[in-house]
XYZ file of C-alpha atoms in Angstrom:
308
model
C 150.943 76.028 100.365
C 148.148 78.490 101.250
C 145.207 78.276 98.852
C 144.720 81.461 96.751
C 141.497 83.296 97.051
C 140.072 86.335 95.252
C 137.041 88.650 95.643
C 134.231 87.583 93.406
C 133.716 91.063 91.881
C 137.407 91.289 90.856
C 137.188 87.909 89.122
C 133.990 88.869 87.336
C 135.625 92.147 85.995
C 138.718 90.378 84.712
C 136.563 88.026 82.582
C 133.715 90.570 81.926
C 130.822 88.305 83.079
C 127.855 89.318 85.196
C 127.023 88.027 88.698
C 123.889 86.476 87.341
C 125.863 84.544 84.680
C 128.278 83.361 87.495
C 125.383 82.245 89.576
C 123.822 80.334 86.616
C 127.078 78.417 86.088
C 127.951 77.445 89.621
C 124.652 77.204 91.526
C 123.813 73.584 90.263
C 127.004 72.246 91.780
C 126.678 73.365 95.471
C 129.996 75.051 96.065
C 128.593 76.444 99.332
C 129.356 80.077 98.679
C 127.269 83.305 99.003
C 126.595 85.127 95.827
C 127.859 88.561 96.855
C 130.365 90.721 95.075
C 132.655 90.774 98.098
C 132.536 86.911 98.555
C 135.850 85.301 98.250
C 136.162 82.314 95.964
C 138.993 79.854 95.803
C 141.154 78.230 93.142
C 138.843 75.320 92.769
C 135.867 77.575 91.818
C 138.053 79.795 89.582
C 139.403 76.859 87.675
C 135.897 75.386 87.298
C 134.409 78.571 85.976
C 137.136 79.285 83.500
C 137.061 75.708 82.181
C 133.273 75.952 81.902
C 133.603 79.159 79.893
C 136.369 77.767 77.709
C 138.817 80.403 78.638
C 142.193 79.559 77.179
C 145.071 78.894 79.636
C 147.071 81.949 78.816
C 144.193 84.128 79.837
C 143.407 82.348 83.128
C 142.993 84.574 86.082
C 145.623 83.023 88.352
C 148.276 82.848 85.597
C 147.782 86.606 84.820
C 147.927 87.523 88.465
C 151.293 85.722 88.951
C 152.750 87.419 85.811
C 151.698 90.837 86.987
C 153.004 90.387 90.561
C 156.066 92.508 91.210
C 159.015 90.539 92.733
C 161.499 93.369 92.275
C 161.697 94.208 95.986
C 162.280 91.541 98.699
C 159.583 92.648 101.089
C 158.320 90.118 103.742
C 155.132 89.803 101.604
C 157.138 88.912 98.484
C 159.238 86.444 100.375
C 156.255 84.755 101.812
C 154.700 84.518 98.329
C 157.920 82.962 96.916
C 158.084 80.478 99.662
C 154.450 79.516 98.978
C 154.872 79.080 95.265
C 158.030 77.041 95.560
C 158.065 73.354 96.358
C 159.690 73.532 99.845
C 162.445 71.100 100.557
C 162.018 68.821 103.659
C 165.816 68.995 104.164
C 168.385 71.777 103.462
C 172.184 71.624 103.063
C 175.140 73.549 104.278
C 178.635 73.181 102.761
C 181.775 73.293 104.780
C 185.488 73.495 103.926
C 188.107 71.450 105.628
C 189.560 74.624 107.248
C 193.008 74.469 108.769
C 191.904 76.108 112.095
C 189.342 73.548 112.651
C 186.432 75.980 113.163
C 184.126 74.131 110.988
C 184.739 70.809 112.905
C 184.320 72.593 116.234
C 180.830 73.700 115.052
C 179.999 70.081 114.172
C 181.443 68.901 117.522
C 179.540 71.513 119.627
C 176.397 71.472 117.535
C 176.024 75.108 116.463
C 175.583 77.032 113.256
C 177.850 80.021 112.924
C 175.883 83.121 111.709
C 178.291 85.244 109.806
C 178.535 88.963 109.222
C 177.522 89.952 105.706
C 180.862 91.619 105.437
C 182.574 88.236 105.020
C 180.349 87.258 102.014
C 181.820 86.707 98.518
C 179.189 88.785 96.857
C 179.757 92.496 97.297
C 176.191 93.280 96.363
C 174.890 91.083 99.180
C 173.434 93.283 101.931
C 174.642 96.391 100.032
C 173.530 99.585 101.724
C 172.561 101.051 98.448
C 169.665 98.631 98.140
C 167.899 101.113 100.371
C 167.257 104.753 99.657
C 167.369 107.260 102.438
C 166.147 110.133 100.463
C 163.135 112.194 101.195
C 161.618 114.210 98.365
C 164.553 113.362 96.209
C 167.120 114.843 98.729
C 169.450 113.177 101.312
C 169.580 115.552 104.308
C 171.776 115.595 107.327
C 169.121 113.806 109.526
C 168.660 111.247 106.671
C 172.425 110.406 106.786
C 172.129 109.714 110.521
C 169.367 107.332 109.824
C 171.486 105.618 107.189
C 174.384 105.219 109.642
C 172.148 103.803 112.222
C 170.734 101.295 109.719
C 174.242 100.223 108.658
C 175.176 99.678 112.284
C 172.048 97.596 112.737
C 172.990 95.649 109.658
C 176.450 94.930 110.932
C 174.925 93.413 114.107
C 172.999 90.688 112.482
C 174.102 87.169 111.782
C 173.254 85.293 108.650
C 173.536 81.492 108.171
C 173.172 80.260 104.444
C 171.743 76.970 103.357
C 170.834 75.517 99.925
C 168.206 73.199 98.622
C 170.687 71.611 96.209
C 173.492 69.312 97.411
C 174.540 68.223 93.936
C 175.689 71.569 92.546
C 179.333 71.234 91.262
C 179.679 75.090 91.659
C 178.454 75.022 95.264
C 180.943 72.153 96.137
C 183.701 74.188 94.368
C 182.895 77.529 96.011
C 181.896 76.640 99.538
C 183.621 73.220 100.138
C 187.210 73.875 99.319
C 187.041 72.581 95.750
C 185.229 69.353 96.764
C 187.690 68.595 99.617
C 185.177 69.412 102.368
C 181.766 68.101 103.395
C 178.103 68.986 103.374
C 175.581 68.716 106.252
C 171.909 67.858 105.710
C 169.398 69.318 108.116
C 165.742 68.715 108.691
C 163.785 71.797 107.567
C 160.408 72.588 109.206
C 157.632 73.891 106.861
C 157.641 77.683 106.484
C 160.707 77.816 108.705
C 163.034 79.916 106.517
C 162.680 82.452 103.699
C 164.276 81.801 100.342
C 166.525 84.437 98.645
C 164.844 86.585 96.083
C 166.886 86.631 92.971
C 166.174 89.852 91.019
C 167.167 90.957 87.529
C 167.576 94.679 88.180
C 169.124 96.488 91.051
C 166.067 97.952 92.887
C 165.747 100.092 95.985
C 163.276 100.207 98.778
C 162.720 103.557 100.622
C 163.605 103.545 104.235
C 160.881 106.033 105.142
C 158.110 104.182 103.365
C 158.560 100.968 105.364
C 161.591 100.220 107.581
C 160.811 96.605 107.955
C 160.526 96.120 104.208
C 163.887 97.725 103.787
C 165.429 95.304 106.322
C 164.015 92.284 104.433
C 165.015 93.759 101.046
C 168.624 94.299 102.012
C 169.154 90.824 103.528
C 167.206 88.654 101.020
C 167.982 90.222 97.643
C 170.678 88.871 95.237
C 171.370 89.191 91.526
C 169.640 86.578 89.380
C 173.154 85.386 88.505
C 173.265 83.617 91.914
C 170.006 81.738 91.325
C 171.760 78.380 90.974
C 172.479 78.527 94.686
C 168.803 78.016 95.736
C 169.571 79.716 98.930
C 167.660 79.867 102.185
C 168.658 82.050 105.122
C 168.532 81.937 108.898
C 169.023 85.440 110.333
C 169.647 86.422 113.890
C 169.407 90.066 115.136
C 171.248 91.819 117.904
C 174.564 90.003 117.488
C 177.205 91.302 119.874
C 179.904 92.289 117.294
C 182.635 92.132 119.942
C 181.702 88.654 120.982
C 182.084 85.886 118.269
C 180.454 83.338 120.442
C 177.146 85.242 120.083
C 177.165 84.140 116.464
C 177.174 80.497 117.475
C 173.483 79.372 117.286
C 172.955 75.965 118.776
C 170.963 73.337 116.702
C 169.215 70.121 117.945
C 171.352 67.020 116.999
C 168.211 65.220 115.879
C 167.883 67.737 112.976
C 171.221 66.576 111.560
C 170.099 63.888 108.976
C 173.198 63.140 106.915
C 176.723 64.166 106.006
C 178.160 64.032 102.469
C 181.895 63.922 101.914
C 183.271 65.773 98.870
C 184.704 63.993 95.901
C 188.212 64.938 97.100
C 187.668 64.666 100.778
C 190.586 62.932 102.601
C 190.258 59.709 104.597
C 191.625 61.727 107.516
C 188.705 64.205 107.286
C 186.173 61.382 107.051
C 187.577 59.604 110.169
C 187.646 62.860 112.196
C 184.043 63.517 111.391
C 183.011 59.964 112.176
C 184.867 60.197 115.516
C 183.147 63.545 116.272
C 179.637 61.993 115.632
C 180.445 58.897 117.759
C 181.648 60.857 120.755
C 179.111 63.714 120.659
C 175.886 62.645 118.937
C 173.443 60.284 120.763
C 171.732 59.735 117.485
C 175.028 58.790 115.702
C 173.619 55.632 114.284
C 170.720 57.493 112.687
C 172.842 60.019 110.860
C 173.547 58.777 107.370
C 177.067 59.142 105.805
C 177.611 59.377 101.987
C 180.637 59.450 99.763
C 180.344 61.611 96.685
C 181.592 60.522 93.161
C 181.746 61.813 89.697
C 178.924 60.318 87.752
C 180.263 58.404 84.840
C 180.125 60.053 81.383
C 178.231 63.215 82.672
C 179.088 66.568 84.290
C 177.268 65.496 87.467
C 177.992 64.088 90.847
C 176.228 61.309 92.922
C 176.363 60.062 96.366
C 176.560 56.463 97.859
C 175.668 55.664 101.352
C 178.539 54.130 103.351
C 176.932 53.281 106.730
């Protein structure tokens, strides 16, 4: 996580203390900073001074800054801040159903992640075009409508692959793994590799003309707070060929597949198929952990037990 810093003059204003008083407090402790209003001070110095002055926790600078921060729009800056403030998982999970056509097993066999169109998602508000305003001065003119159509076309040509940080969600197994009959893949996640979804309480818009990039992030990373239990991370690929489904198949390195979890209701036939796929196609087969999932006794929870 990046360390938070703040300009000294801003910190002094918040607590109504003079530069001389600040110097008097910190100079005996050799923090190695210049005593100028524009100097940036870090969390360690902020905490030290606030504790020294006896400032109660509810009035601490960093707490107040976080409370005042506006998360209502999913700009890249907001997503980066969300990622920094969360404890990032070292691995992420993707649920699969045991589909009759065998598309999901094909993805496992050929080591790719299918990046779907947003039009196939189960949330009608996901990537909803109305999350972006194309009005100028309160009006939607003909030229604005053309921009809107162009933006929609671009949106239709991106691929999205969804992951979660939570493999033990009963709802996730129910919704995305064929009512616990499917399986879940665990992948290694590199630090700062993916952005998390920003779960927002109110339906808020960005304005296309104020910042096009912010609008692109907002429409693809905003979801209602009701979906927060999913703890979702996204991989997004641009310039998908909408006429070529293979362009949505993005290869992954087999070494990043760390484990496979079989659902509570997964059939023995499915388990054997997956084990056979791993044996025939993954040179690191012996390093991939396999788990069966069970109902945890006397709770509404599930647990996994390693079987290899």
